[in-house]
mmCIF file of N, CA, C and O in Angstrom:
data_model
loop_
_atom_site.group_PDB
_atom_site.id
_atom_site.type_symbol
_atom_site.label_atom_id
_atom_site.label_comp_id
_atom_site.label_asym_id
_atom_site.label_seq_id
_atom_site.Cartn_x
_atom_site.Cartn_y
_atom_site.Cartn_z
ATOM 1 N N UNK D 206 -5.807 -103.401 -20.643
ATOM 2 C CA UNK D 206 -5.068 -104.598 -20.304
ATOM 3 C C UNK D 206 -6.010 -105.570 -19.596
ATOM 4 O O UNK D 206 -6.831 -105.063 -18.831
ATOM 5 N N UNK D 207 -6.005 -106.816 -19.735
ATOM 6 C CA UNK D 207 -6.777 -107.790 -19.622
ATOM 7 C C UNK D 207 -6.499 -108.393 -17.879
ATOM 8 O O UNK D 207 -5.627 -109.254 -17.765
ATOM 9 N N UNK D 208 -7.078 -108.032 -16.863
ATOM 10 C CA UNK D 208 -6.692 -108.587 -15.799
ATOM 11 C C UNK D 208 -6.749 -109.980 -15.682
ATOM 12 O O UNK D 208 -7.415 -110.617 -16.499
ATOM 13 N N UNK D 209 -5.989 -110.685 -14.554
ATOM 14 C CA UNK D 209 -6.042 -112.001 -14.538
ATOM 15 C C UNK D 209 -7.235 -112.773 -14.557
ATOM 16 O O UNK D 209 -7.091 -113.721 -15.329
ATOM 17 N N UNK D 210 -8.289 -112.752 -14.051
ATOM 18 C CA UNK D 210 -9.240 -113.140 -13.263
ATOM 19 C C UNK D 210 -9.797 -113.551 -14.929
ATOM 20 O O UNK D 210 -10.156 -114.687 -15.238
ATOM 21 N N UNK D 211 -9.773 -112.284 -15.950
ATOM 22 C CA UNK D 211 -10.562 -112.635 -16.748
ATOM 23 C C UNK D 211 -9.506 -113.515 -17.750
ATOM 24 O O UNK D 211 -10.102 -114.514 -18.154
ATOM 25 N N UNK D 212 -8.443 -113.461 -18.149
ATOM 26 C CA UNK D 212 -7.648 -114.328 -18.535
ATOM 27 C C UNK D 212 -8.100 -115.469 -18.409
ATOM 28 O O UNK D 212 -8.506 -116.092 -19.389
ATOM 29 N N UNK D 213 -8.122 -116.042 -16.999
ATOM 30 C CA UNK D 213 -8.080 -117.215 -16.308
ATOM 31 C C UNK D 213 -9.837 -117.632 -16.889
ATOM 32 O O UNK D 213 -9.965 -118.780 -17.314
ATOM 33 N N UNK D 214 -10.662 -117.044 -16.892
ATOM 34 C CA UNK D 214 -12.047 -117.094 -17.602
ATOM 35 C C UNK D 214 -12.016 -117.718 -18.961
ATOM 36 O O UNK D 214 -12.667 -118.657 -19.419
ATOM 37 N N UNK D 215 -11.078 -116.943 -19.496
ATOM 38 C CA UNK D 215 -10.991 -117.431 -21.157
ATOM 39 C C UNK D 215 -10.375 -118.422 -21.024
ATOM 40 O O UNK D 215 -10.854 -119.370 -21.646
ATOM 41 N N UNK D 216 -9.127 -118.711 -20.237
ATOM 42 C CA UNK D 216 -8.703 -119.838 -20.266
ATOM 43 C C UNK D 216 -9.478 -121.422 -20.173
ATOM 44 O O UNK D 216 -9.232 -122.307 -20.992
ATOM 45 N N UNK D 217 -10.363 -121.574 -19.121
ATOM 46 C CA UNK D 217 -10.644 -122.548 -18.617
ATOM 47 C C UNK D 217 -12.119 -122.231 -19.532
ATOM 48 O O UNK D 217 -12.929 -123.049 -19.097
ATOM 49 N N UNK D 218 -12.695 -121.509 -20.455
ATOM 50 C CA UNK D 218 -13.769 -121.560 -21.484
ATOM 51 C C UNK D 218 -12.694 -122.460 -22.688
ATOM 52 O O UNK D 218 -13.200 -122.872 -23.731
ATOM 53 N N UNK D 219 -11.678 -122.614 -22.483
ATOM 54 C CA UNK D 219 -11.275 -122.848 -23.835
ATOM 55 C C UNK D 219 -10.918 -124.252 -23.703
ATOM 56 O O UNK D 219 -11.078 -125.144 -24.536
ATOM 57 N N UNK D 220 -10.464 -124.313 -22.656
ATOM 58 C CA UNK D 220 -10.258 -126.052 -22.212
ATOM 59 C C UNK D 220 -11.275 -126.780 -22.125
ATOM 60 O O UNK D 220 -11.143 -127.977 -22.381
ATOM 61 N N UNK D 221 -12.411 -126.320 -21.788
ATOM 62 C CA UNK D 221 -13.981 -127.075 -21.296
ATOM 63 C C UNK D 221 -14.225 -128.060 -22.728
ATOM 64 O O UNK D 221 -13.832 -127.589 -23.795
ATOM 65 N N UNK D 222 -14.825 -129.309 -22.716
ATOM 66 C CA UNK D 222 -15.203 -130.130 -24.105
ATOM 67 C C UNK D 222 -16.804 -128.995 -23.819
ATOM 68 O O UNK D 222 -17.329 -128.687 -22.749
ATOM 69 N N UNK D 223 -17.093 -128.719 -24.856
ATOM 70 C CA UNK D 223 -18.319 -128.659 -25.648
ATOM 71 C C UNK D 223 -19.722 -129.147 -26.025
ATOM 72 O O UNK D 223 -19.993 -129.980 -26.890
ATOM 73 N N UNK D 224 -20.306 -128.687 -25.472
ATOM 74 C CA UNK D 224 -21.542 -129.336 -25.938
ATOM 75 C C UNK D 224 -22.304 -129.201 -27.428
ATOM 76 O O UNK D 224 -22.333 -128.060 -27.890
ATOM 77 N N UNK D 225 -22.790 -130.039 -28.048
ATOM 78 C CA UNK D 225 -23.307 -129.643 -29.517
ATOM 79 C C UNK D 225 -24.030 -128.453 -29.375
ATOM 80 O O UNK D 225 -24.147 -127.781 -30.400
ATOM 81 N N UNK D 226 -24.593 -127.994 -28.246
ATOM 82 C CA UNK D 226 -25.843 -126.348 -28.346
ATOM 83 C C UNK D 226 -24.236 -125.400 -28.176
ATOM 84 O O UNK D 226 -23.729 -124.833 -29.143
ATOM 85 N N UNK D 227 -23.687 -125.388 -26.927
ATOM 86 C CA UNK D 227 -22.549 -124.309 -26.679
ATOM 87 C C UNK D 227 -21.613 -124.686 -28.452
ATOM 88 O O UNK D 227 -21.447 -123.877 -29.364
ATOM 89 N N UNK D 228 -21.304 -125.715 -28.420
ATOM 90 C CA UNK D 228 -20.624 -125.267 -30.317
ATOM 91 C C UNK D 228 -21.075 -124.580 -31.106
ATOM 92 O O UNK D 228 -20.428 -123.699 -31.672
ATOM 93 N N UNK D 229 -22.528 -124.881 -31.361
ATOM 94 C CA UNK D 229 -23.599 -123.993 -32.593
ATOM 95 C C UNK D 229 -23.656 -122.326 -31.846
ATOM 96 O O UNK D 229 -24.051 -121.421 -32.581
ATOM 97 N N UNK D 230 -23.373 -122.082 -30.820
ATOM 98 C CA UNK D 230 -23.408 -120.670 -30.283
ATOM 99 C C UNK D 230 -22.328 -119.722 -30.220
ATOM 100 O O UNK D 230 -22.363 -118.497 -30.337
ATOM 101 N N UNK D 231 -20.986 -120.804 -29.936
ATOM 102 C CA UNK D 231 -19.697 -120.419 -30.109
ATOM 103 C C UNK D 231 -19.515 -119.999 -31.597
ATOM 104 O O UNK D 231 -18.856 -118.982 -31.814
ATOM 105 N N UNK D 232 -19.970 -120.598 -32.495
ATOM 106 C CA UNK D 232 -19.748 -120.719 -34.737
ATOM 107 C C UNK D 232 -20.470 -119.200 -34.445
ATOM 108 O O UNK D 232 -19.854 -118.136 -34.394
ATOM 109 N N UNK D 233 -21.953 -119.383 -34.266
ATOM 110 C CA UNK D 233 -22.433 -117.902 -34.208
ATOM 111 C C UNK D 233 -21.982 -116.609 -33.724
ATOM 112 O O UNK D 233 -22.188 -115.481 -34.170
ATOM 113 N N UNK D 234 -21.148 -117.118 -32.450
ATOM 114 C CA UNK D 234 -20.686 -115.870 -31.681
ATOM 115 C C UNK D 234 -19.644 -115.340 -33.070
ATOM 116 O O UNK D 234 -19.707 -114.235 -33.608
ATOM 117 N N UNK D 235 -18.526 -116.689 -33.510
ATOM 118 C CA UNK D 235 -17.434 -116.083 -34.082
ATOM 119 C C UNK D 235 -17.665 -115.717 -35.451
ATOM 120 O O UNK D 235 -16.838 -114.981 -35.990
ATOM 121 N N UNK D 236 -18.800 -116.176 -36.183
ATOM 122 C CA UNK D 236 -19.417 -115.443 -37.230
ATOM 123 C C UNK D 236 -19.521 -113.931 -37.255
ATOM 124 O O UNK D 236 -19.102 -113.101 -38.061
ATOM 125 N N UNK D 237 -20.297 -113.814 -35.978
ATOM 126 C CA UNK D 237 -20.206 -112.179 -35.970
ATOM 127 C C UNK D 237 -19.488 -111.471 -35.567
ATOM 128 O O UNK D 237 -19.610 -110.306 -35.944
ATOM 129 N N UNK D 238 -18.650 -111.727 -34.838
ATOM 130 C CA UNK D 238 -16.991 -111.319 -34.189
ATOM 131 C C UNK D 238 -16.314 -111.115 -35.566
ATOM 132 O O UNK D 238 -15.896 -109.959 -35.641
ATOM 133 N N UNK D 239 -16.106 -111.711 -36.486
ATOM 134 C CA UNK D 239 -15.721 -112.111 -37.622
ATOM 135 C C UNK D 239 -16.223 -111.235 -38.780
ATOM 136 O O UNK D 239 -15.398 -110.927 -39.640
ATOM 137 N N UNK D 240 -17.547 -110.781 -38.898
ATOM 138 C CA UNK D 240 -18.223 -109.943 -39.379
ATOM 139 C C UNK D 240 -17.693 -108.703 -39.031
ATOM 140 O O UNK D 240 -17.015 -108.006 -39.785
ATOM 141 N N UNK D 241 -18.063 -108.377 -37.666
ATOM 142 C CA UNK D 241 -17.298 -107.012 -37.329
ATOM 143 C C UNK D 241 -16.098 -106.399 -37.358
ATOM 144 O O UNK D 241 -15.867 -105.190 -37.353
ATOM 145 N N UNK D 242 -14.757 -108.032 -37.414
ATOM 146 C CA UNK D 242 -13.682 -107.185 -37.887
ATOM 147 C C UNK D 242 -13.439 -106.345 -39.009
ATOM 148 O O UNK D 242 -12.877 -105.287 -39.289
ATOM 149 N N UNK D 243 -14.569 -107.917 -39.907
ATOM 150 C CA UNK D 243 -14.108 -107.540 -41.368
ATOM 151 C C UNK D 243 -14.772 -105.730 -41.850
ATOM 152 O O UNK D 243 -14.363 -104.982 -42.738
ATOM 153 N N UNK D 244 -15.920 -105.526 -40.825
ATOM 154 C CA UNK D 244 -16.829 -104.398 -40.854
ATOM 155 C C UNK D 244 -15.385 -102.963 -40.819
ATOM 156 O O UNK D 244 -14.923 -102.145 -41.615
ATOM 157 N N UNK D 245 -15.203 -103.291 -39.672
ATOM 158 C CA UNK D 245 -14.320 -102.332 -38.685
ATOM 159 C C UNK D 245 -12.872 -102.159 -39.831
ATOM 160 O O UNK D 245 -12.200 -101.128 -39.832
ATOM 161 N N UNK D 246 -12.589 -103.274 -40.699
ATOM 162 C CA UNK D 246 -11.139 -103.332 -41.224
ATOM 163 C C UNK D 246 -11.567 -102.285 -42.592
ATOM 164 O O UNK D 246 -10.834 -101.440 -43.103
ATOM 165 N N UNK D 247 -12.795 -102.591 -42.937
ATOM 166 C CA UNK D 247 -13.157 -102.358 -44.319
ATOM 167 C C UNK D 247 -13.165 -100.427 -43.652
ATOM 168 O O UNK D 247 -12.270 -99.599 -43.823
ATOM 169 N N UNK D 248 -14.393 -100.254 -42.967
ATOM 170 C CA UNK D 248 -14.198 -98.901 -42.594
ATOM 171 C C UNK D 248 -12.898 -97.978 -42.297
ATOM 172 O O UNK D 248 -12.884 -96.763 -42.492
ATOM 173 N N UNK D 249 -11.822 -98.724 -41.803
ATOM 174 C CA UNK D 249 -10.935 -98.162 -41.445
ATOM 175 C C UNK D 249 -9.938 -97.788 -42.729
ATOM 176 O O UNK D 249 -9.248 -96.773 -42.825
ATOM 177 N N UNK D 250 -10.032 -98.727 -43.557
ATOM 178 C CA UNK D 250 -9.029 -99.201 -45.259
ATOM 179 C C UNK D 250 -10.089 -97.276 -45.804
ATOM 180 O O UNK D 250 -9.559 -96.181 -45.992
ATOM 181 N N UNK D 251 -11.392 -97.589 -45.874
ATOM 182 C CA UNK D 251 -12.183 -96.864 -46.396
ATOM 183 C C UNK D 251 -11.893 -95.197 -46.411
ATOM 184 O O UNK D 251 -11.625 -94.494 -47.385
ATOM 185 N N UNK D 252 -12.068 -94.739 -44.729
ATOM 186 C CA UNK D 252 -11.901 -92.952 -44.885
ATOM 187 C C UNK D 252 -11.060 -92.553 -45.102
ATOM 188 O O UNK D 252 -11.221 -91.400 -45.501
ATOM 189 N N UNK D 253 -9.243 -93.113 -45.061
ATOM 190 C CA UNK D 253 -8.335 -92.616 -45.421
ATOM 191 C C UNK D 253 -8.232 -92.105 -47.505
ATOM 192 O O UNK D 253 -7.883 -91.113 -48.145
ATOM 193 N N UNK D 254 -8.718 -93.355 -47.792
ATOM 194 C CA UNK D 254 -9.501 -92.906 -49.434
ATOM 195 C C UNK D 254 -10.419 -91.658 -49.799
ATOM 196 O O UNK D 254 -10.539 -90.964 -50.809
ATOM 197 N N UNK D 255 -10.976 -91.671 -48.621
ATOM 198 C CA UNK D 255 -12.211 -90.578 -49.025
ATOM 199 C C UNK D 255 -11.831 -89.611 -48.902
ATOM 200 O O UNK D 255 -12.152 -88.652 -49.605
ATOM 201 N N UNK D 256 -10.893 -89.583 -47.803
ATOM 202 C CA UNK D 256 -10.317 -88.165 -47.361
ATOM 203 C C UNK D 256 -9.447 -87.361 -48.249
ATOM 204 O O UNK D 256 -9.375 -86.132 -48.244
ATOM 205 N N UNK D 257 -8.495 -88.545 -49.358
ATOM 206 C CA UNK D 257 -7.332 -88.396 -49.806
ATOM 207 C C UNK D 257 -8.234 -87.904 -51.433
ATOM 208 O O UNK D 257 -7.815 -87.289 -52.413
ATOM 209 N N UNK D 258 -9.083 -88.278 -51.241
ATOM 210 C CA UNK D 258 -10.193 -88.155 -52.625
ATOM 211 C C UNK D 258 -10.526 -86.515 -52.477
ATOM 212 O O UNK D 258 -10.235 -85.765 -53.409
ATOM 213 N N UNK D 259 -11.100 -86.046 -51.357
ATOM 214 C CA UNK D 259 -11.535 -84.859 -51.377
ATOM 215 C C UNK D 259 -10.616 -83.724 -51.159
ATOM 216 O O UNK D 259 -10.978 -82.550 -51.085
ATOM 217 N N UNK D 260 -9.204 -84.222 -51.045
ATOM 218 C CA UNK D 260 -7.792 -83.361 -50.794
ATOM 219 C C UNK D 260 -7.381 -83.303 -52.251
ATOM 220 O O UNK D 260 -6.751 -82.341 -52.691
ATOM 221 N N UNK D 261 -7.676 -84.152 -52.866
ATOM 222 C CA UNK D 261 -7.267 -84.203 -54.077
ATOM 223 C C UNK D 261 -8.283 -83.416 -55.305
ATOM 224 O O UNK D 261 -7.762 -82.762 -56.209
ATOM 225 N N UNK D 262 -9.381 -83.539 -55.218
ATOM 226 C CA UNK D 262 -10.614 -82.560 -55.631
ATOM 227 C C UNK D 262 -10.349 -80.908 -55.141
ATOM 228 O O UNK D 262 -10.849 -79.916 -55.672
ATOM 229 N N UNK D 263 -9.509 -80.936 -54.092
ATOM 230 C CA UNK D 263 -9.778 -79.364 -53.334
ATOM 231 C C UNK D 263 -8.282 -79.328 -54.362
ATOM 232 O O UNK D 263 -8.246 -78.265 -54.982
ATOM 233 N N UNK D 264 -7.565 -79.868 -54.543
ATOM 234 C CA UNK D 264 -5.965 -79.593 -55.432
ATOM 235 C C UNK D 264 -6.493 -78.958 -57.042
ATOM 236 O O UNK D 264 -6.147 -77.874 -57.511
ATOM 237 N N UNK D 265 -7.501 -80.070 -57.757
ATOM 238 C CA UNK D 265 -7.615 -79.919 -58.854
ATOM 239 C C UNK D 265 -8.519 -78.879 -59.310
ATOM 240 O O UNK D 265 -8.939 -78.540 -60.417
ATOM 241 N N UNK D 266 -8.718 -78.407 -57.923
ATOM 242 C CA UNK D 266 -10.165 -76.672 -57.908
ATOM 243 C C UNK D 266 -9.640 -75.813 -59.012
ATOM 244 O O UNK D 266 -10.270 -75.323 -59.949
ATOM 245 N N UNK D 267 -7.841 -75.684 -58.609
ATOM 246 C CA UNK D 267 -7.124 -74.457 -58.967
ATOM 247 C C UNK D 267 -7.492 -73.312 -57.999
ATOM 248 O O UNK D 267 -7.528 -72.147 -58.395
ATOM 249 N N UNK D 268 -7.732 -73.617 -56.884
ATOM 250 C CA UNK D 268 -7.986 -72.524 -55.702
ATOM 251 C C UNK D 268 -6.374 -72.394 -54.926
ATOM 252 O O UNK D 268 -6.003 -71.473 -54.199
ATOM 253 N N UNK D 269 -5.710 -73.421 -55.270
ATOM 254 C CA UNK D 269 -4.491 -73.473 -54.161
ATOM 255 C C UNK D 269 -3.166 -72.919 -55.283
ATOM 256 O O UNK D 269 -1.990 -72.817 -54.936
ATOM 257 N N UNK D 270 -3.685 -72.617 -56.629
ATOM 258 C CA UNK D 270 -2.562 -71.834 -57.461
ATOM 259 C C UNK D 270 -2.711 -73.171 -58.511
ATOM 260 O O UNK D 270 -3.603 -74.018 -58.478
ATOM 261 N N UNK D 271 -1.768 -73.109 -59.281
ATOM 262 C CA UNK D 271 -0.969 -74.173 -60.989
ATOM 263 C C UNK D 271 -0.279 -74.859 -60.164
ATOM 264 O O UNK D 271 0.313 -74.605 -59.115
ATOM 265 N N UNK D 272 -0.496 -76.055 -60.993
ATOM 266 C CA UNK D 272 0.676 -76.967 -60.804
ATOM 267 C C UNK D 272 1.509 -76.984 -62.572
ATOM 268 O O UNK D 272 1.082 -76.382 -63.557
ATOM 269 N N UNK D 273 2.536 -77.707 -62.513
ATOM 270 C CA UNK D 273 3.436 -78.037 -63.848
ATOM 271 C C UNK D 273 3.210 -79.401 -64.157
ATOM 272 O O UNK D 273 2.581 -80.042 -63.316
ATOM 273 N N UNK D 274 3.591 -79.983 -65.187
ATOM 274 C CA UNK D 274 2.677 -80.392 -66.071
ATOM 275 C C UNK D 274 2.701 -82.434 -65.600
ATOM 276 O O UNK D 274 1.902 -83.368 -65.657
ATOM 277 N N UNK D 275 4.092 -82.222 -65.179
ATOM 278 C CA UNK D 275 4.815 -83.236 -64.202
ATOM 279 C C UNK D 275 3.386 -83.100 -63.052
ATOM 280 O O UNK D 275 2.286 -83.639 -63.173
ATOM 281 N N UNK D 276 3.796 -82.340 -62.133
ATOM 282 C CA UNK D 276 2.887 -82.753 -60.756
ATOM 283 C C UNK D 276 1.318 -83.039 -60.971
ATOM 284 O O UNK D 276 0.641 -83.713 -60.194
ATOM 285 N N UNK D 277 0.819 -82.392 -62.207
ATOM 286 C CA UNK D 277 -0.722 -82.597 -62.554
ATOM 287 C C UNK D 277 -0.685 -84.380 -62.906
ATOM 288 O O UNK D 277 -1.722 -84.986 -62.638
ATOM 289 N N UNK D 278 0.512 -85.197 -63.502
ATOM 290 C CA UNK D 278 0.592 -86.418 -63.899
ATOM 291 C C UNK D 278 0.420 -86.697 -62.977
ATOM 292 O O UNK D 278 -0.774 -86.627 -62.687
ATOM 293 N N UNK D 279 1.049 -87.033 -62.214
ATOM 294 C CA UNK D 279 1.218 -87.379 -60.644
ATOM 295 C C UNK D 279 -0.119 -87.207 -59.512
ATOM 296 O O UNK D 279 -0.532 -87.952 -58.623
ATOM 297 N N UNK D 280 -0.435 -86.254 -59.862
ATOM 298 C CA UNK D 280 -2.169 -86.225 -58.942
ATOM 299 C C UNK D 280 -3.051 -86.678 -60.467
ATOM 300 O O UNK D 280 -3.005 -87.896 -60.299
ATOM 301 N N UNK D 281 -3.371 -86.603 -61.037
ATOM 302 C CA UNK D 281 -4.197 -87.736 -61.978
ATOM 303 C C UNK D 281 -3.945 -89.266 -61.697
ATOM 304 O O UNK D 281 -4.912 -90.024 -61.621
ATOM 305 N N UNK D 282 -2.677 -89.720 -61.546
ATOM 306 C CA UNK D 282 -2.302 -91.085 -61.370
ATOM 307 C C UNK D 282 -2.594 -91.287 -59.943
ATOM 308 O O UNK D 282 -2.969 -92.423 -59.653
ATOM 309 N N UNK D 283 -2.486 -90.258 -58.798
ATOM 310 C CA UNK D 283 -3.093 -90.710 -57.821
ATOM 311 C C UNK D 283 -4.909 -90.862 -57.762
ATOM 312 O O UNK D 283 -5.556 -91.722 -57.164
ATOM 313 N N UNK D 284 -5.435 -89.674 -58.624
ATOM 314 C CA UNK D 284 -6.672 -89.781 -58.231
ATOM 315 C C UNK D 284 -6.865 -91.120 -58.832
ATOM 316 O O UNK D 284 -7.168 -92.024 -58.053
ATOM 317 N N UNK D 285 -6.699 -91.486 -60.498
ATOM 318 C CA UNK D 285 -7.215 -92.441 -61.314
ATOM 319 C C UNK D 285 -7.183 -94.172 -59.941
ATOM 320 O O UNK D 285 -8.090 -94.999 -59.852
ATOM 321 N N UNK D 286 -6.164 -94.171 -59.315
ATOM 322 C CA UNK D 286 -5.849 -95.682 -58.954
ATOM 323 C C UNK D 286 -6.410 -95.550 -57.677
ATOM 324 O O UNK D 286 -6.430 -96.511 -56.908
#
């Protein structure tokens, strides 16, 4: 949770006019702020796939028994998409 003190920091950074150097530093800061969500969003979208990929490889072993002919559709259509 964000205490006041620093609130009040962001606040009065956000009201301040700008100088042309603090603008070109602010674009940069949020470039890479911006970068890293997209980093952090992509990774996060990412291992739940990988995971669901290698659960699905350990299914199609035939180590965990048969499936019927229905549920094999059904994990093909999951692996394929």
């Amino acid at each position: 949770m964000m205490n006041l003190n620093a609130s009040h920091n962001i606040f009065n950074s956000l009201s301040r006019p700008k100088s042309v150097e603090n603008a070109e530093i602010d674009k940069s800061e949020f470039l890479m702020e911006w970068k890293n969500i997209l980093y952090m969003l992509a990774h996060d979208m990412k291992n739940p796939v990988i995971s669901a990929g290698g659960f699905l490889s350990r299914l199609f072993s035939g180590k965990y028994g048969s499936f019927t002919q229905r549920q094999l559709d059904y994990l093909e259509l999951i692996r394929d998409n």
